[in-house]
mmCIF file of C-alpha atoms and ligand atoms in Angstrom:
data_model
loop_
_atom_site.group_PDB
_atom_site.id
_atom_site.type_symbol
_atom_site.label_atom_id
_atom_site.label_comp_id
_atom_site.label_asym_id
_atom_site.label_seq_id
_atom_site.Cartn_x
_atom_site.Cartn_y
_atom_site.Cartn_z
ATOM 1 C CA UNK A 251 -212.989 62.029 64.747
ATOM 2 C CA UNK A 252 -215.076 64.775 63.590
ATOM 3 C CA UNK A 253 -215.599 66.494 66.646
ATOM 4 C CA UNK A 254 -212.079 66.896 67.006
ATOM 5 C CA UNK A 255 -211.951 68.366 63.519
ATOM 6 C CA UNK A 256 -214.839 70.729 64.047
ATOM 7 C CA UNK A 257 -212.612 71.896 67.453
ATOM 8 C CA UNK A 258 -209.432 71.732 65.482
ATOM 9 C CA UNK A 259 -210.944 74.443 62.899
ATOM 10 C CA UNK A 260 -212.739 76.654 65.377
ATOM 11 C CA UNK A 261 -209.872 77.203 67.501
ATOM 12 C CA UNK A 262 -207.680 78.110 64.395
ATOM 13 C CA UNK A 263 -210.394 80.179 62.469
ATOM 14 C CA UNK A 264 -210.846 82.104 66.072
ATOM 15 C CA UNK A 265 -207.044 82.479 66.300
ATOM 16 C CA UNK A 266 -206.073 83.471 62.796
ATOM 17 C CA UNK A 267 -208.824 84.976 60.971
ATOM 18 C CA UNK A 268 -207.292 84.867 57.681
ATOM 19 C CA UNK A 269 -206.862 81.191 57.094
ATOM 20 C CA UNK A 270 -208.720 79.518 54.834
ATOM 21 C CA UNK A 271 -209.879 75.938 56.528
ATOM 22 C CA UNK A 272 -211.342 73.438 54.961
ATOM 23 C CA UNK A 273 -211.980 69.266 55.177
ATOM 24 C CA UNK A 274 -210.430 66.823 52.945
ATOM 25 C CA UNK A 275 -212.495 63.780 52.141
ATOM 26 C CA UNK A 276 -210.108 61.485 54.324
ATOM 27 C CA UNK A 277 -211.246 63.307 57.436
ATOM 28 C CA UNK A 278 -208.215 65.479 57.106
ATOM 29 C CA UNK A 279 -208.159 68.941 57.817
ATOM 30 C CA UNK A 280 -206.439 71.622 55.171
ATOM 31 C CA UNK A 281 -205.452 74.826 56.093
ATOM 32 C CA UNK A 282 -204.218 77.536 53.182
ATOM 33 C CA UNK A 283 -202.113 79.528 55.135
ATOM 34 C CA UNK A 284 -200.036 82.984 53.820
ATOM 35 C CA UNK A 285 -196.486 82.356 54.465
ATOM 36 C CA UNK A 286 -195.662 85.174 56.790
ATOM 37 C CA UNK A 287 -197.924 83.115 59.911
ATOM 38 C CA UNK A 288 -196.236 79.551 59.003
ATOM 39 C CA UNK A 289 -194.059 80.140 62.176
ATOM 40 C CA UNK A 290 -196.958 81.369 64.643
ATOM 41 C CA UNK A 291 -199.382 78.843 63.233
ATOM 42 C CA UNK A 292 -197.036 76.198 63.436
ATOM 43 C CA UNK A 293 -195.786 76.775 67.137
ATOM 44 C CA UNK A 294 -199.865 77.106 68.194
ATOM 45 C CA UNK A 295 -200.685 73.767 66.817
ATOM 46 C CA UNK A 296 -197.755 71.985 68.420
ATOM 47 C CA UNK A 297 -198.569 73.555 71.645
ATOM 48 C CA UNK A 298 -202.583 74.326 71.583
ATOM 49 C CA UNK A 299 -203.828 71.628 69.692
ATOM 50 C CA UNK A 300 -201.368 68.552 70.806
ATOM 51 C CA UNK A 301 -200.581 68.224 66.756
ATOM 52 C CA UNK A 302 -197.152 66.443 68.112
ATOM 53 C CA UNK A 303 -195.428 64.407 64.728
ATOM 54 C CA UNK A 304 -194.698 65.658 61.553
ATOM 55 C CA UNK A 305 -195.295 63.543 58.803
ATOM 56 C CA UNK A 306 -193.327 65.221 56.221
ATOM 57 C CA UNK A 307 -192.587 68.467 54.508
ATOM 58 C CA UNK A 308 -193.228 68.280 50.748
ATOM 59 C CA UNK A 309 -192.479 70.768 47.933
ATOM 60 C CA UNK A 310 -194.824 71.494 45.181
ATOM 61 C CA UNK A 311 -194.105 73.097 41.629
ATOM 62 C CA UNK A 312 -196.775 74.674 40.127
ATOM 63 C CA UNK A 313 -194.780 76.870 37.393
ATOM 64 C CA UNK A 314 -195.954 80.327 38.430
ATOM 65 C CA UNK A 315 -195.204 79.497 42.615
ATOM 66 C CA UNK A 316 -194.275 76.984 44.449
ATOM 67 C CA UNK A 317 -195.732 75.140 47.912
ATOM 68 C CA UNK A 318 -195.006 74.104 50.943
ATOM 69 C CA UNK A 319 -197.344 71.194 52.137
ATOM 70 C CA UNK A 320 -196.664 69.909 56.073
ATOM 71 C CA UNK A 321 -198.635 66.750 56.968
ATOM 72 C CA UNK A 322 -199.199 66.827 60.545
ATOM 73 C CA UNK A 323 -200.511 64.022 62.781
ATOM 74 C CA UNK A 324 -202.051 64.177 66.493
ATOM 75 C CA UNK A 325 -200.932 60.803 68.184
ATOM 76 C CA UNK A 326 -203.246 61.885 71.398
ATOM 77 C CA UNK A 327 -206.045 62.740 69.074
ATOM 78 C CA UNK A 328 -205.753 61.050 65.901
ATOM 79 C CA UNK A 329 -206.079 63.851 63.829
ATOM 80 C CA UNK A 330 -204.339 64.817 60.936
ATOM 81 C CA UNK A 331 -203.437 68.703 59.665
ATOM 82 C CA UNK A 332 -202.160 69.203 56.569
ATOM 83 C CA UNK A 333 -201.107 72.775 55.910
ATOM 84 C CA UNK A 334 -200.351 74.377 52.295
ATOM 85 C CA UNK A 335 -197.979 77.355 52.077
ATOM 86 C CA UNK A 336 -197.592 78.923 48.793
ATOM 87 C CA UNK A 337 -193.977 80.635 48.093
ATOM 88 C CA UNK A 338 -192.662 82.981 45.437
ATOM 89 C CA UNK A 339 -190.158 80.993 43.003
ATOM 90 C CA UNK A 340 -188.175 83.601 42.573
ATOM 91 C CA UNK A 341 -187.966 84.969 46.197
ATOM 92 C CA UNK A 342 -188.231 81.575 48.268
ATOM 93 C CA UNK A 343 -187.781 82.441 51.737
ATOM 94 C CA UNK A 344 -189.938 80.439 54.337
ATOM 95 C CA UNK A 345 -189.557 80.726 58.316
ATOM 96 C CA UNK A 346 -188.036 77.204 59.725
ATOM 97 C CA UNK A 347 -190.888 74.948 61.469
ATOM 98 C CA UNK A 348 -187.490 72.062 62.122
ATOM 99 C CA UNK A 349 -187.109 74.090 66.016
ATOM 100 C CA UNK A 350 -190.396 73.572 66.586
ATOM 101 C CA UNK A 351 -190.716 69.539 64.916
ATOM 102 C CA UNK A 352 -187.013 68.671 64.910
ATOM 103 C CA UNK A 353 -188.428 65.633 62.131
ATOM 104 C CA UNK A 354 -188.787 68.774 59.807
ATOM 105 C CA UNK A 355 -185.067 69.164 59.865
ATOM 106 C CA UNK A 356 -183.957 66.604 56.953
ATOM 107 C CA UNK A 357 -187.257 67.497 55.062
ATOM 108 C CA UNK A 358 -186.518 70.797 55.028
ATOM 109 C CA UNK A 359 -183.134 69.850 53.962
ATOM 110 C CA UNK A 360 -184.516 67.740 50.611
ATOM 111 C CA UNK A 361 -186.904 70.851 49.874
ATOM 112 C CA UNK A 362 -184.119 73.355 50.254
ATOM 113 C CA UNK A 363 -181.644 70.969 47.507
ATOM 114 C CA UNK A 364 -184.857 70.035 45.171
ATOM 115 C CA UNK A 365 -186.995 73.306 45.304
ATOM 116 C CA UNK A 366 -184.380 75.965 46.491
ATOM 117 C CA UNK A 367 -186.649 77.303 49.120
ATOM 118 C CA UNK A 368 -184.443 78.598 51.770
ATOM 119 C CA UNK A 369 -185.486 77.927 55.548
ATOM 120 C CA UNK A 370 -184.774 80.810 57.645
ATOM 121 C CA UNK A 371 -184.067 79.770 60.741
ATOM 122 C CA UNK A 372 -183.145 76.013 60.002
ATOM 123 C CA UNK A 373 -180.476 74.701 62.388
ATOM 124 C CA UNK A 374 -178.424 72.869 60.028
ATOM 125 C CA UNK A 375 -178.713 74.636 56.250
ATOM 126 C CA UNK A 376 -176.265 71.858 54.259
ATOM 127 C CA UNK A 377 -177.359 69.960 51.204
ATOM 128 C CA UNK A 378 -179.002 66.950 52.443
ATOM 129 C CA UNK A 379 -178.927 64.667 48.812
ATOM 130 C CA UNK A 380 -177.368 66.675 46.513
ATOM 131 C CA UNK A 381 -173.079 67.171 46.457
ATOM 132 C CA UNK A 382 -171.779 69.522 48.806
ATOM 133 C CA UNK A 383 -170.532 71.335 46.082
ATOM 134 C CA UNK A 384 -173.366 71.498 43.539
ATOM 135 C CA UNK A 385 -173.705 74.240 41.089
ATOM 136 C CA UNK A 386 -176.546 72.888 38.854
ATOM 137 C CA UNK A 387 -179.659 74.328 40.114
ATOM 138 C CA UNK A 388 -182.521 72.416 41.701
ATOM 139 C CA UNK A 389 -183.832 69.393 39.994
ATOM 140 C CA UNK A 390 -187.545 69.197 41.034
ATOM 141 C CA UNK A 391 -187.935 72.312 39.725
ATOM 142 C CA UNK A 392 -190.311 72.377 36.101
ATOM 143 C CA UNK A 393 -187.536 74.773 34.320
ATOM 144 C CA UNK A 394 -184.257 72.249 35.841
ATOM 145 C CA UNK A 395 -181.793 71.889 33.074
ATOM 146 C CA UNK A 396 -179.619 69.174 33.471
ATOM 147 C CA UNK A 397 -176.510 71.145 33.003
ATOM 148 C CA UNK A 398 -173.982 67.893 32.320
ATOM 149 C CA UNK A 399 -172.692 67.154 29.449
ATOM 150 C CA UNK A 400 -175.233 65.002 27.381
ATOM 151 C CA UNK A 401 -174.162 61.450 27.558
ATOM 152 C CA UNK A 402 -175.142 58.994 24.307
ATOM 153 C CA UNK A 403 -177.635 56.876 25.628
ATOM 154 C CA UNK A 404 -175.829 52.796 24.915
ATOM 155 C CA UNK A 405 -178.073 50.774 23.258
ATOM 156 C CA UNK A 406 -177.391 47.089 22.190
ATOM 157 C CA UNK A 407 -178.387 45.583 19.102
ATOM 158 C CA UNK A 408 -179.503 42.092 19.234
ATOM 159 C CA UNK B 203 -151.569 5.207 44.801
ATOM 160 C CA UNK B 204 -151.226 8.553 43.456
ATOM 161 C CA UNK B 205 -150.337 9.934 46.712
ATOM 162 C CA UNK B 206 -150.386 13.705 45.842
ATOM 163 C CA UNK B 207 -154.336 13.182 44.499
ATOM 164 C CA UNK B 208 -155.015 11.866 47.457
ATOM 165 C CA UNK B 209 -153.280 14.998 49.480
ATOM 166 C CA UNK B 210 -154.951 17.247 47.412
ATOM 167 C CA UNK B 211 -158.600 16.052 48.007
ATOM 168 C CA UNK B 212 -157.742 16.212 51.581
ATOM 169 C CA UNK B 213 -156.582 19.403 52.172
ATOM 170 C CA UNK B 214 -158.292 20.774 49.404
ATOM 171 C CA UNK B 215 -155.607 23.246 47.918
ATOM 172 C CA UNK B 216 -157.874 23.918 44.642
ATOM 173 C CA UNK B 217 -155.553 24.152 41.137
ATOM 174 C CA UNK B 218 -152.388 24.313 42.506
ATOM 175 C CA UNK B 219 -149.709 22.710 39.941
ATOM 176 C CA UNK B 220 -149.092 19.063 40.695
ATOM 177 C CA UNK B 221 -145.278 19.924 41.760
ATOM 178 C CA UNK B 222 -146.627 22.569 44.099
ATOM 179 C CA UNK B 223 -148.066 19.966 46.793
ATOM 180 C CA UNK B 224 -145.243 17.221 47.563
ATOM 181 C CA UNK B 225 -145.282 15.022 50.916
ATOM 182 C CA UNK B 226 -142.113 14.998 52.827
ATOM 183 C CA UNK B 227 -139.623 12.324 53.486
ATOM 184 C CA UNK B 228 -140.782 9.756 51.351
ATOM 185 C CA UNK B 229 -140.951 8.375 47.857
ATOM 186 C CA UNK B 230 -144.602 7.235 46.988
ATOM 187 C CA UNK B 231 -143.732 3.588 47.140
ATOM 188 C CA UNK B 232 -142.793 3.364 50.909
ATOM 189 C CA UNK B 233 -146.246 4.627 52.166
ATOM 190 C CA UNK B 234 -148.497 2.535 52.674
ATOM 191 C CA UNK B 235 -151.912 2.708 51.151
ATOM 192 C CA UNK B 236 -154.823 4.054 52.969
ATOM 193 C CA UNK B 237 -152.774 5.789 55.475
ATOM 194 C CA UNK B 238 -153.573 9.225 53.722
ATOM 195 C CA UNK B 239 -157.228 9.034 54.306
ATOM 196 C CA UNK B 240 -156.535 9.580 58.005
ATOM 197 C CA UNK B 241 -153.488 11.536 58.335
ATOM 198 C CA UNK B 242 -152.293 13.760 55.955
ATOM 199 C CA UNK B 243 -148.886 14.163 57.335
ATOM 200 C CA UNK B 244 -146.723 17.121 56.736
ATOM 201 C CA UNK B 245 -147.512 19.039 53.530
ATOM 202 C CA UNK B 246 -145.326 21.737 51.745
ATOM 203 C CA UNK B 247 -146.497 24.065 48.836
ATOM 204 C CA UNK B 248 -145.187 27.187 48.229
ATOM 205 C CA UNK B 249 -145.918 30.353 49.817
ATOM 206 C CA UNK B 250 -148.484 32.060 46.985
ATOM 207 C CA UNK B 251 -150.009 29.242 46.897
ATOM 208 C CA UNK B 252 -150.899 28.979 50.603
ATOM 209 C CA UNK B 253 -151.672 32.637 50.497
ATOM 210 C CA UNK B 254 -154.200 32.517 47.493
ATOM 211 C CA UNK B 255 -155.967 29.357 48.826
ATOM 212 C CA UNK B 256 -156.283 31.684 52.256
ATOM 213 C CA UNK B 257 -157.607 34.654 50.584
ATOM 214 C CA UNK B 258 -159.845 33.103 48.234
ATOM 215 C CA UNK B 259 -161.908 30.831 50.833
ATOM 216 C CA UNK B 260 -161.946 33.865 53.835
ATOM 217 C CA UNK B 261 -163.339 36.805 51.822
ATOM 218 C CA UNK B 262 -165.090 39.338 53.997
ATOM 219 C CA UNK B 263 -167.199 41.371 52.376
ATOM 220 C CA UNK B 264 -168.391 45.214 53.584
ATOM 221 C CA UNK B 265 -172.005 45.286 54.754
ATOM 222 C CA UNK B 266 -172.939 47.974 52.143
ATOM 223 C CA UNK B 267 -175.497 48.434 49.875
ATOM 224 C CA UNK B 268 -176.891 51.352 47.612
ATOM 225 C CA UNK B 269 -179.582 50.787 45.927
ATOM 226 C CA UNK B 270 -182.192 47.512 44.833
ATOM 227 C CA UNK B 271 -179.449 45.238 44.370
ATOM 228 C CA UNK B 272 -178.685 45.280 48.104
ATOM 229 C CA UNK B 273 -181.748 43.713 48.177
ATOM 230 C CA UNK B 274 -180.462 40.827 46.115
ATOM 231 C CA UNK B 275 -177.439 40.747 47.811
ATOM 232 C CA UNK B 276 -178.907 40.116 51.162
ATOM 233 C CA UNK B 277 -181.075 37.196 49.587
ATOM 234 C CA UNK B 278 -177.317 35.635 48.578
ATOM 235 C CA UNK B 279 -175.960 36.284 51.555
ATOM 236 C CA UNK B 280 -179.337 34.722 53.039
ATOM 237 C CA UNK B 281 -179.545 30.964 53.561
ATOM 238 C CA UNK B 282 -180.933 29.772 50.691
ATOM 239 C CA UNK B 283 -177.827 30.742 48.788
ATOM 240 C CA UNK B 284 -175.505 31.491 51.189
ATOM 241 C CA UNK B 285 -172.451 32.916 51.021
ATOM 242 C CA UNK B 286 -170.871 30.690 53.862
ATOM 243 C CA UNK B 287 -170.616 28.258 51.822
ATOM 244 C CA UNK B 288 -167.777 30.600 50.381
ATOM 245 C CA UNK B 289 -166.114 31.834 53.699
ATOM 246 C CA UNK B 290 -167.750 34.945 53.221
ATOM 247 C CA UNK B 291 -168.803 36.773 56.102
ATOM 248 C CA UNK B 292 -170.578 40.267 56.192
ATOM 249 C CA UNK B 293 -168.370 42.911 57.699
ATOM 250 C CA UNK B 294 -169.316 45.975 59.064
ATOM 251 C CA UNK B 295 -165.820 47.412 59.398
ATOM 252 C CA UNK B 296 -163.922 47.975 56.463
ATOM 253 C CA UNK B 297 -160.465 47.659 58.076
ATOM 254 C CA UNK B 298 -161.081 44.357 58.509
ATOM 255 C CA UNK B 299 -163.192 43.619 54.914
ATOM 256 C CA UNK B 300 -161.286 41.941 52.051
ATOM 257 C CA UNK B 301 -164.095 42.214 49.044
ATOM 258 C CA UNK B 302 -166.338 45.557 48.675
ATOM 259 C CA UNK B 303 -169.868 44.739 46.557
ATOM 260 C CA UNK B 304 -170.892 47.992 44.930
ATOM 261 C CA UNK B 305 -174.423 47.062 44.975
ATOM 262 C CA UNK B 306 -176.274 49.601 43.974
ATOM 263 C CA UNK B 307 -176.689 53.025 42.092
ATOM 264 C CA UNK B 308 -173.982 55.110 43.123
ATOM 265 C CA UNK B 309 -174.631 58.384 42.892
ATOM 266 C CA UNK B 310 -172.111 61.558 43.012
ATOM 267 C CA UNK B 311 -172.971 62.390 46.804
ATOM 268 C CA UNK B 312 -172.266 58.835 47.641
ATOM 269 C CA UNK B 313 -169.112 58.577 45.127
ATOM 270 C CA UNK B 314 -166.543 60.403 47.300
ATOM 271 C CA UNK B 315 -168.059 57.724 50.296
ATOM 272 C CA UNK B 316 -167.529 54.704 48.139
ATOM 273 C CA UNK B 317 -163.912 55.941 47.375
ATOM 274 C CA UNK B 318 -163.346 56.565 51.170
ATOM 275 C CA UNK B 319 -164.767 53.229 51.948
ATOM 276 C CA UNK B 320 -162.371 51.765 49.521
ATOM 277 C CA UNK B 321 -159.631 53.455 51.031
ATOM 278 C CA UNK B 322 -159.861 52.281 53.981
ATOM 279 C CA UNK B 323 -159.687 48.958 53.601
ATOM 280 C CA UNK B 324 -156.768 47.064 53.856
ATOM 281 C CA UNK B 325 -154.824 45.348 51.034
ATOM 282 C CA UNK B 326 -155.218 42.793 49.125
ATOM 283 C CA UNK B 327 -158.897 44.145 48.727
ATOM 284 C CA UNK B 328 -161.032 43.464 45.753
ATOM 285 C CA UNK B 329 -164.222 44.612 43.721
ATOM 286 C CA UNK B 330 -167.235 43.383 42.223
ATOM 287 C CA UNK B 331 -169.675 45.825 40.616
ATOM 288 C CA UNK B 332 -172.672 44.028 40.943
ATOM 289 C CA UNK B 333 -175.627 45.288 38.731
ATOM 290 C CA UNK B 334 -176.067 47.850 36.089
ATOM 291 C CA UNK B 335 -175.761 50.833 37.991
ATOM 292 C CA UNK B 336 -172.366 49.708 39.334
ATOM 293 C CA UNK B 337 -171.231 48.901 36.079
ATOM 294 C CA UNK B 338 -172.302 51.703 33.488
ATOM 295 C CA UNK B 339 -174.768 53.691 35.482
ATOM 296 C CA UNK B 340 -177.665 51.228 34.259
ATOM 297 C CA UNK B 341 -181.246 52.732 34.015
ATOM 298 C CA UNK B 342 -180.321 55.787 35.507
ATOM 299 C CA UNK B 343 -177.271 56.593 33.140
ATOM 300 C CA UNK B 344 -178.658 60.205 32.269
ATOM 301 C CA UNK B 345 -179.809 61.104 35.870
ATOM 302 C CA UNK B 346 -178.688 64.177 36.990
ATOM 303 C CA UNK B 347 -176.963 62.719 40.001
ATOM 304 C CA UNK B 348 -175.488 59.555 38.976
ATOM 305 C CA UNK B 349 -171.974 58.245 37.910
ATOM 306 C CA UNK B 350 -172.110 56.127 35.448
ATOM 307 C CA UNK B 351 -170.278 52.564 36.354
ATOM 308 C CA UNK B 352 -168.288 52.770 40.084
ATOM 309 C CA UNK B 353 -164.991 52.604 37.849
ATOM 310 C CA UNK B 354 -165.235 55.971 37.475
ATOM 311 C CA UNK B 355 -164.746 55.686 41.047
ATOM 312 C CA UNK B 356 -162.659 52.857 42.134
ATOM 313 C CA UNK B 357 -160.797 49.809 40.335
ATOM 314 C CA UNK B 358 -163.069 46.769 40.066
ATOM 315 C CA UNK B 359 -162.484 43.617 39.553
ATOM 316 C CA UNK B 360 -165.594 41.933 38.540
ATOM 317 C CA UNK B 361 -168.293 43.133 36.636
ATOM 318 C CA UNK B 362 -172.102 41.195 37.402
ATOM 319 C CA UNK B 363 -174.042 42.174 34.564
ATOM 320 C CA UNK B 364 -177.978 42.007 35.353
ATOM 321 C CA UNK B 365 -180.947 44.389 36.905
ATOM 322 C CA UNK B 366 -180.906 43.281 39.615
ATOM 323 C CA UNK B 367 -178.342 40.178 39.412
ATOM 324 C CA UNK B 368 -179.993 36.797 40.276
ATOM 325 C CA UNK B 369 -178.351 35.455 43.150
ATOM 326 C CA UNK B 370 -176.737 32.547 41.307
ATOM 327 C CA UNK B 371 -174.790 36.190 38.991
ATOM 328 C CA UNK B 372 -173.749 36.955 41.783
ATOM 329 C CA UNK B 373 -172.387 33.672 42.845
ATOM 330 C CA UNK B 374 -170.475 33.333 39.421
ATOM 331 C CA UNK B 375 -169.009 36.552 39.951
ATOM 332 C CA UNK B 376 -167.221 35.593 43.376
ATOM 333 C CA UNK B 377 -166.029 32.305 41.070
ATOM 334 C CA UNK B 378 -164.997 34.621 38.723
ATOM 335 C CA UNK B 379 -163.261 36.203 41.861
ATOM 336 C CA UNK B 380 -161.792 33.449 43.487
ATOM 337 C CA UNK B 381 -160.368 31.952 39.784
ATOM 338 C CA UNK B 382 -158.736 35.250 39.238
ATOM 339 C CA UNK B 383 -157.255 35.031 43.154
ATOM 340 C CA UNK B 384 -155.816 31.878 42.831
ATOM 341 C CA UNK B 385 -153.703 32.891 39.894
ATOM 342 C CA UNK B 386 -152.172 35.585 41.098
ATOM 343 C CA UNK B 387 -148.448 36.130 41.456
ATOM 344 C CA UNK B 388 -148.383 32.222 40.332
ATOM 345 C CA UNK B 389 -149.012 32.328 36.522
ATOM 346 C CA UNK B 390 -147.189 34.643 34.216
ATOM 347 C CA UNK B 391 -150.002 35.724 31.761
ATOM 348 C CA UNK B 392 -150.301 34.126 28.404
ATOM 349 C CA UNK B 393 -149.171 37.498 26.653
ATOM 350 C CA UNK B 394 -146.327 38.005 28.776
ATOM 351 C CA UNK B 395 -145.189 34.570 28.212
ATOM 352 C CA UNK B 396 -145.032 35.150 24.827
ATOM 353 C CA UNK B 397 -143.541 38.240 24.662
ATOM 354 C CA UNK B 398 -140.272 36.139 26.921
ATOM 355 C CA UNK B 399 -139.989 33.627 24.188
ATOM 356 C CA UNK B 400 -140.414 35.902 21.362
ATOM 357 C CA UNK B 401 -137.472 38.117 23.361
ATOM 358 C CA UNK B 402 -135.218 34.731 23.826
ATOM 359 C CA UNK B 403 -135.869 34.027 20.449
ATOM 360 C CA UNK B 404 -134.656 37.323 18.784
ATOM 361 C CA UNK B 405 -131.956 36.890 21.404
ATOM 362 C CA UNK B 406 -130.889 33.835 19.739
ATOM 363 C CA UNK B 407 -131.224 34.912 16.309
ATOM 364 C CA UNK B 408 -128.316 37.600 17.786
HETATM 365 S S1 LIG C 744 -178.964 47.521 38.515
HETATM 366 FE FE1 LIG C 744 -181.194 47.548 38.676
HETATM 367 S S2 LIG C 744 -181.607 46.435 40.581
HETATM 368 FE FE2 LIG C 744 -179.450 47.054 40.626
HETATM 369 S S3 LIG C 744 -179.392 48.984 41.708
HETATM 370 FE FE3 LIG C 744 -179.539 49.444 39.526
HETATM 371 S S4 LIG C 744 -181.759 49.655 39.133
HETATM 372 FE FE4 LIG C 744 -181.519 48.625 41.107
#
């Protein structure tokens, strides 16, 4: 296992020099990675590394920007990759990784309804759980105002 | 030999009117006892009747759940409970389904599906909101997503109250269901039978 972590960070330390890679304590290795490589990175670990499945693409809010966090797995290897993007709030534009693991596609989707991160690139840009027609604004985000008209909450009296 | 109590067991045609069931041909004296038990004969009963007793023992109901209380709703459907024992079969089409069980949060994505579902079923089709999502929105009645209570949405019939529904709710509520089939088109309604002989009566008075 961690040979093939120690490999797994030299060949992307030697290939982009401005990554930041570290080890998690469940054998898992973390790369902080500035948003303009995501695409590059992403396309050299499918095809250089054998990092084959995509767990899942999660958003993060942290208030003053947001993140991207893919959790990649090696089914040849058994390795796992977990790469953190951070993204502007207000300007939330992120290159597509869905052509390159078509599992990212609905992912994508939920971060583009509950973060408003837009995928550029992303075969298939429609709300994934939210109404086609939603106006209201993205509810994962820390500032979401639910914009409905407030309903009295029922409660019965024994 | 109360003839027509025997018929009835036999053929089990559940609270139809005594005068609705007769046996043809015959007074009750002339037949002889015991034949009954073997060979009910020819029966008659009127039309609504026939059709009630049909749809209340054959309904289909759309494989479709939403939320937790699908869960539940498998375990009735299961055979511990089972729904068999009802004539109910799971149906994935809904042409062919008689009874939809909103079983679940419905949310306002899913709304305009539940609605098309509805729609496509053919008629006479009936209801149950099962659960407290289905019914008023439940626990989630201030999410951001949800409509409260799937009448909003469509017309239901029966409401199971519960989070999630035991089983044995959820078997009352098809009781419910099946009472309120088998009076249909048959009984007038108290309130409408009073209003007639409060009319006749003024009439009268005239
Ligand atoms: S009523 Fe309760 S069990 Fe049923 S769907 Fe809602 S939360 Fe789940």
């Amino acid at each position: 296992m961690s040979e093939i972590n120690e490999k797994v960070k030299g060949r992307l330390i030697e290939q982009f020099p401005g990554v930041e890679v570290s080890e998690t304590e469940f054998g898992q290795v973390e790369v902080k990675a500035p948003k303009e490589i995501i695409a590059d990175l992403a396309r050299f670990v499918r095809e250089e590394l054998d990092f084959d499945y995509l767990t899942m693409v999660a958003g993060v809010d942290y208030i003053e920007y947001l993140q991207l966090v893919y959790h990649i797995r090696s089914l040849k290897d058994y390795a796992e990759l977990i790469i953190k993007v951070d993204v502007d709030s207000e300007n939330a534009v992120v290159a597509s990784v869905a052509p390159i693991w078509t599992g990212a596609n609905w992912h994508e989707r939920e971060a583009m309804d509950m973060f408003g991160i837009q995928f550029e690139g992303h075969p298939d840009p429609r709300p994934i759980l939210l109404p086609e027609d939603w106006q209201g604004g993205h509810p994962l985000r820390k500032d979401f105002i639910d914009k409905r008209p407030k309903r009295e909450r029922q409660f019965r009296t024994r | 030999m109360d003839v027509s109590k025997k018929l009835r067991g036999t053929v089990r045609i559940q609270e139809a009117p005594m005068t609705d069931v007769k046996v043809m041909g015959s007074q009750e004296s002339e037949i002889a006892p015991g034949v009954w038990q073997h060979a009910p004969g020819v029966v008659t009963t009127s039309l609504q009747t026939a059709l009630n007793w049909g749809r209340q023992n054959s309904m289909w109901y759309l494989t479709f759940g939403l939320a937790c209380c699908a869960i539940e709703m498998m375990a009735t459907g299961g055979s511990r409970y089972d729904f068999d024992r009802f004539g109910m079969v799971p149906w994935p089409s809904p042409r062919q389904a008689d009874l939809m069980i909103v079983s679940g949060t419905v949310t306002e994505k899913m709304a305009p599906r539940v609605r098309t579902l509805w729609e496509q079923m053919a008629e006479p089709r009936y209801v149950i909101a099962m659960g407290a999502c289905a019914t008023n929105g439940g626990p989630y009645h201030q999410g951001y997503n949800v409509v409260d209570g799937v009448d909003k949405v469509i017309p239901v019939d029966v409401y199971v109250p519960g989070c999630p529904p035991r089983p044995e709710a959820l078997l009352y509520g098809v009781v419910q269901l099946q009472r309120k089939i088998n009076v249909a088109g048959k009984q007038e309604p108290e309130k409408q039978k009073q209003e007639k002989v409060e009319s006749e009566a003024v009439k009268e008075d005239v």
